[in-house]
Amino acid sequence: SQTIHQWPATLVQPVGSPLSLECTVEGTSNPNLYWYRQAAGRGLQLLFYSVGIGQISSEVPQNLSASRPQDRQFILSSKKLLLSDSGFYLCAWSKSGPGYTFGSGTRLTVV
Amino acid sequence: GQSLEQPSEVTAVEGAIVQINCTYQTSGFYGLSWYQQHDGGAPTFLSYNALDGLEETGRFSSFLSRSDSYGYLLLQELQMKDSASYFCAVKDTGGFKTIFGAGTRLFVKA
């Protein structure tokens, strides 16, 4: 069966520090991968999606970037965090079916 | 632009039926999905409608009218564990991206 792993679960980072969040999927190949961000009590904002290795589409211009160095690995990065980057970051995957499977999320607080 | 409208909160009594509406305005449409998210957790996929009509999955049903750009999620025999946020979401043309609504917080009372 397919599983998605996302870490860390919680992160507190100072303003101006770098960020790296990792997501891996097991049990499938060539999945579509996504990064979403959710502000407290709000909906999900699509940040990046990838349909293959090295293929990244950005939905929101900001100081975040994403990379897909391997087929089932998706990384969200920032060189310098802003206070506004705080939120709940969710990685998700999909393939032929209509639904997304989400990871357990990373709660990021920038202080 | 792309937008999905759904009520921010709904309150219902245990055992009752509740309907959560969603209207959408998107540049492309590939289907309407519904997700459930409990506090602190990740969203989980509930249902998907690509064509007009009603889809039933146990206590949950979802309806779509593409001509009205409208859908709803129907929850029957409400249980306390159904207290959660429910999001409607639209897949764009091509099916690679899904845009989510702001979510409806459902409170189930005893």
PDB file of C-alpha atoms in Angstrom, chain B:
ATOM      1  CA  GLY B   1      -9.923  34.093 -11.163  1.00  0.00           C
ATOM      2  CA  GLN B   2     -10.768  30.983  -9.246  1.00  0.00           C
ATOM      3  CA  SER B   3     -12.991  30.952  -6.176  1.00  0.00           C
ATOM      4  CA  LEU B   4     -15.049  28.512  -4.170  1.00  0.00           C
ATOM      5  CA  GLU B   5     -17.723  29.672  -1.741  1.00  0.00           C
ATOM      6  CA  GLN B   6     -18.963  27.616   1.168  1.00  0.00           C
ATOM      7  CA  PRO B   7     -20.498  28.563   4.535  1.00  0.00           C
ATOM      8  CA  SER B   8     -17.974  29.161   7.290  1.00  0.00           C
ATOM      9  CA  GLU B   9     -19.889  27.281   9.999  1.00  0.00           C
ATOM     10  CA  VAL B  10     -22.780  24.873  10.337  1.00  0.00           C
ATOM     11  CA  THR B  11     -24.244  23.464  13.545  1.00  0.00           C
ATOM     12  CA  ALA B  12     -26.438  20.374  13.720  1.00  0.00           C
ATOM     13  CA  VAL B  13     -27.716  17.873  16.237  1.00  0.00           C
ATOM     14  CA  GLU B  14     -26.504  14.310  16.567  1.00  0.00           C
ATOM     15  CA  GLY B  15     -28.591  11.990  14.394  1.00  0.00           C
ATOM     16  CA  ALA B  16     -29.738  14.775  12.076  1.00  0.00           C
ATOM     17  CA  ILE B  17     -28.941  15.459   8.426  1.00  0.00           C
ATOM     18  CA  VAL B  18     -26.830  18.399   7.321  1.00  0.00           C
ATOM     19  CA  GLN B  19     -26.041  19.792   3.882  1.00  0.00           C
ATOM     20  CA  ILE B  20     -22.921  21.821   3.141  1.00  0.00           C
ATOM     21  CA  ASN B  21     -23.142  23.833  -0.059  1.00  0.00           C
ATOM     22  CA  CYS B  22     -20.359  24.880  -2.381  1.00  0.00           C
ATOM     23  CA  THR B  23     -20.426  27.175  -5.377  1.00  0.00           C
ATOM     24  CA  TYR B  24     -17.414  27.568  -7.575  1.00  0.00           C
ATOM     25  CA  GLN B  25     -16.050  29.854 -10.225  1.00  0.00           C
ATOM     26  CA  THR B  26     -12.969  28.484 -11.905  1.00  0.00           C
ATOM     27  CA  SER B  27     -11.171  28.864 -15.192  1.00  0.00           C
ATOM     28  CA  GLY B  28     -11.340  25.122 -15.778  1.00  0.00           C
ATOM     29  CA  PHE B  29     -13.292  22.283 -14.251  1.00  0.00           C
ATOM     30  CA  TYR B  30     -12.392  18.651 -13.953  1.00  0.00           C
ATOM     31  CA  GLY B  31     -14.485  17.603 -10.962  1.00  0.00           C
ATOM     32  CA  LEU B  32     -15.614  18.570  -7.464  1.00  0.00           C
ATOM     33  CA  SER B  33     -14.149  16.850  -4.429  1.00  0.00           C
ATOM     34  CA  TRP B  34     -14.864  16.942  -0.726  1.00  0.00           C
ATOM     35  CA  TYR B  35     -12.382  16.547   2.108  1.00  0.00           C
ATOM     36  CA  GLN B  36     -12.740  16.229   5.858  1.00  0.00           C
ATOM     37  CA  GLN B  37     -10.223  17.644   8.297  1.00  0.00           C
ATOM     38  CA  HIS B  38     -10.293  17.167  12.047  1.00  0.00           C
ATOM     39  CA  ASP B  39      -8.559  19.724  14.240  1.00  0.00           C
ATOM     40  CA  GLY B  40      -4.790  19.351  14.035  1.00  0.00           C
ATOM     41  CA  GLY B  41      -5.015  16.647  11.400  1.00  0.00           C
ATOM     42  CA  ALA B  42      -4.548  16.371   7.680  1.00  0.00           C
ATOM     43  CA  PRO B  43      -7.428  16.507   5.191  1.00  0.00           C
ATOM     44  CA  THR B  44      -8.826  13.163   4.093  1.00  0.00           C
ATOM     45  CA  PHE B  45     -10.583  12.576   0.809  1.00  0.00           C
ATOM     46  CA  LEU B  46     -14.334  11.888   1.058  1.00  0.00           C
ATOM     47  CA  SER B  47     -15.903  11.984  -2.383  1.00  0.00           C
ATOM     48  CA  TYR B  48     -15.619  13.141  -5.971  1.00  0.00           C
ATOM     49  CA  ASN B  49     -18.146  14.179  -8.619  1.00  0.00           C
ATOM     50  CA  ALA B  50     -17.088  14.565 -12.217  1.00  0.00           C
ATOM     51  CA  LEU B  51     -20.593  14.365 -13.666  1.00  0.00           C
ATOM     52  CA  ASP B  52     -23.936  15.816 -12.609  1.00  0.00           C
ATOM     53  CA  GLY B  53     -25.844  13.900 -10.004  1.00  0.00           C
ATOM     54  CA  LEU B  54     -25.561  12.284  -6.634  1.00  0.00           C
ATOM     55  CA  GLU B  55     -22.778  10.027  -5.413  1.00  0.00           C
ATOM     56  CA  GLU B  56     -23.389   8.055  -2.227  1.00  0.00           C
ATOM     57  CA  THR B  57     -20.747   6.635   0.079  1.00  0.00           C
ATOM     58  CA  GLY B  58     -22.252   5.299   3.273  1.00  0.00           C
ATOM     59  CA  ARG B  59     -23.600   8.138   5.407  1.00  0.00           C
ATOM     60  CA  PHE B  60     -22.076  10.722   3.076  1.00  0.00           C
ATOM     61  CA  SER B  61     -23.434  11.797  -0.298  1.00  0.00           C
ATOM     62  CA  SER B  62     -22.198  14.430  -2.696  1.00  0.00           C
ATOM     63  CA  PHE B  63     -24.085  16.205  -5.446  1.00  0.00           C
ATOM     64  CA  LEU B  64     -22.942  18.198  -8.460  1.00  0.00           C
ATOM     65  CA  SER B  65     -24.683  20.475 -10.946  1.00  0.00           C
ATOM     66  CA  ARG B  66     -22.162  21.678 -13.493  1.00  0.00           C
ATOM     67  CA  SER B  67     -24.631  24.040 -15.163  1.00  0.00           C
ATOM     68  CA  ASP B  68     -25.123  25.822 -11.830  1.00  0.00           C
ATOM     69  CA  SER B  69     -21.448  25.536 -10.760  1.00  0.00           C
ATOM     70  CA  TYR B  70     -22.828  24.131  -7.531  1.00  0.00           C
ATOM     71  CA  GLY B  71     -22.426  21.115  -5.353  1.00  0.00           C
ATOM     72  CA  TYR B  72     -23.145  19.948  -1.867  1.00  0.00           C
ATOM     73  CA  LEU B  73     -22.078  17.393   0.686  1.00  0.00           C
ATOM     74  CA  LEU B  74     -24.856  15.656   2.587  1.00  0.00           C
ATOM     75  CA  LEU B  75     -24.107  13.999   5.899  1.00  0.00           C
ATOM     76  CA  GLN B  76     -26.753  11.728   7.360  1.00  0.00           C
ATOM     77  CA  GLU B  77     -27.174  10.224  10.813  1.00  0.00           C
ATOM     78  CA  LEU B  78     -24.707  12.724  12.204  1.00  0.00           C
ATOM     79  CA  GLN B  79     -22.314  11.512  14.847  1.00  0.00           C
ATOM     80  CA  MET B  80     -20.166  13.497  17.242  1.00  0.00           C
ATOM     81  CA  LYS B  81     -17.071  12.338  15.364  1.00  0.00           C
ATOM     82  CA  ASP B  82     -18.343  14.168  12.270  1.00  0.00           C
ATOM     83  CA  SER B  83     -17.439  17.460  13.953  1.00  0.00           C
ATOM     84  CA  ALA B  84     -14.688  18.691  11.651  1.00  0.00           C
ATOM     85  CA  SER B  85     -13.979  21.080   8.816  1.00  0.00           C
ATOM     86  CA  TYR B  86     -15.199  20.141   5.365  1.00  0.00           C
ATOM     87  CA  PHE B  87     -13.609  21.506   2.219  1.00  0.00           C
ATOM     88  CA  CYS B  88     -14.906  21.496  -1.307  1.00  0.00           C
ATOM     89  CA  ALA B  89     -12.230  21.463  -3.961  1.00  0.00           C
ATOM     90  CA  VAL B  90     -12.105  21.759  -7.732  1.00  0.00           C
ATOM     91  CA  LYS B  91      -9.662  20.044 -10.020  1.00  0.00           C
ATOM     92  CA  ASP B  92      -8.712  22.296 -12.882  1.00  0.00           C
ATOM     93  CA  THR B  93      -8.724  21.266 -16.508  1.00  0.00           C
ATOM     94  CA  GLY B  94      -5.978  18.707 -16.973  1.00  0.00           C
ATOM     95  CA  GLY B  95      -6.527  17.426 -13.464  1.00  0.00           C
ATOM     96  CA  PHE B  96      -3.116  18.304 -12.052  1.00  0.00           C
ATOM     97  CA  LYS B  97      -4.143  21.054  -9.676  1.00  0.00           C
ATOM     98  CA  THR B  98      -6.810  21.145  -7.011  1.00  0.00           C
ATOM     99  CA  ILE B  99      -8.055  24.428  -5.578  1.00  0.00           C
ATOM    100  CA  PHE B 100      -9.700  24.313  -2.151  1.00  0.00           C
ATOM    101  CA  GLY B 101     -12.459  26.377  -0.607  1.00  0.00           C
ATOM    102  CA  ALA B 102     -11.993  28.046   2.766  1.00  0.00           C
ATOM    103  CA  GLY B 103     -13.817  25.223   4.531  1.00  0.00           C
ATOM    104  CA  THR B 104     -16.994  24.778   6.553  1.00  0.00           C
ATOM    105  CA  ARG B 105     -16.669  24.094  10.241  1.00  0.00           C
ATOM    106  CA  LEU B 106     -19.328  21.562  11.298  1.00  0.00           C
ATOM    107  CA  PHE B 107     -20.291  21.399  14.947  1.00  0.00           C
ATOM    108  CA  VAL B 108     -22.360  18.383  15.987  1.00  0.00           C
ATOM    109  CA  LYS B 109     -24.216  18.809  19.267  1.00  0.00           C
ATOM    110  CA  ALA B 110     -25.595  16.092  21.493  1.00  0.00           C
TER     111      ALA B 110
END
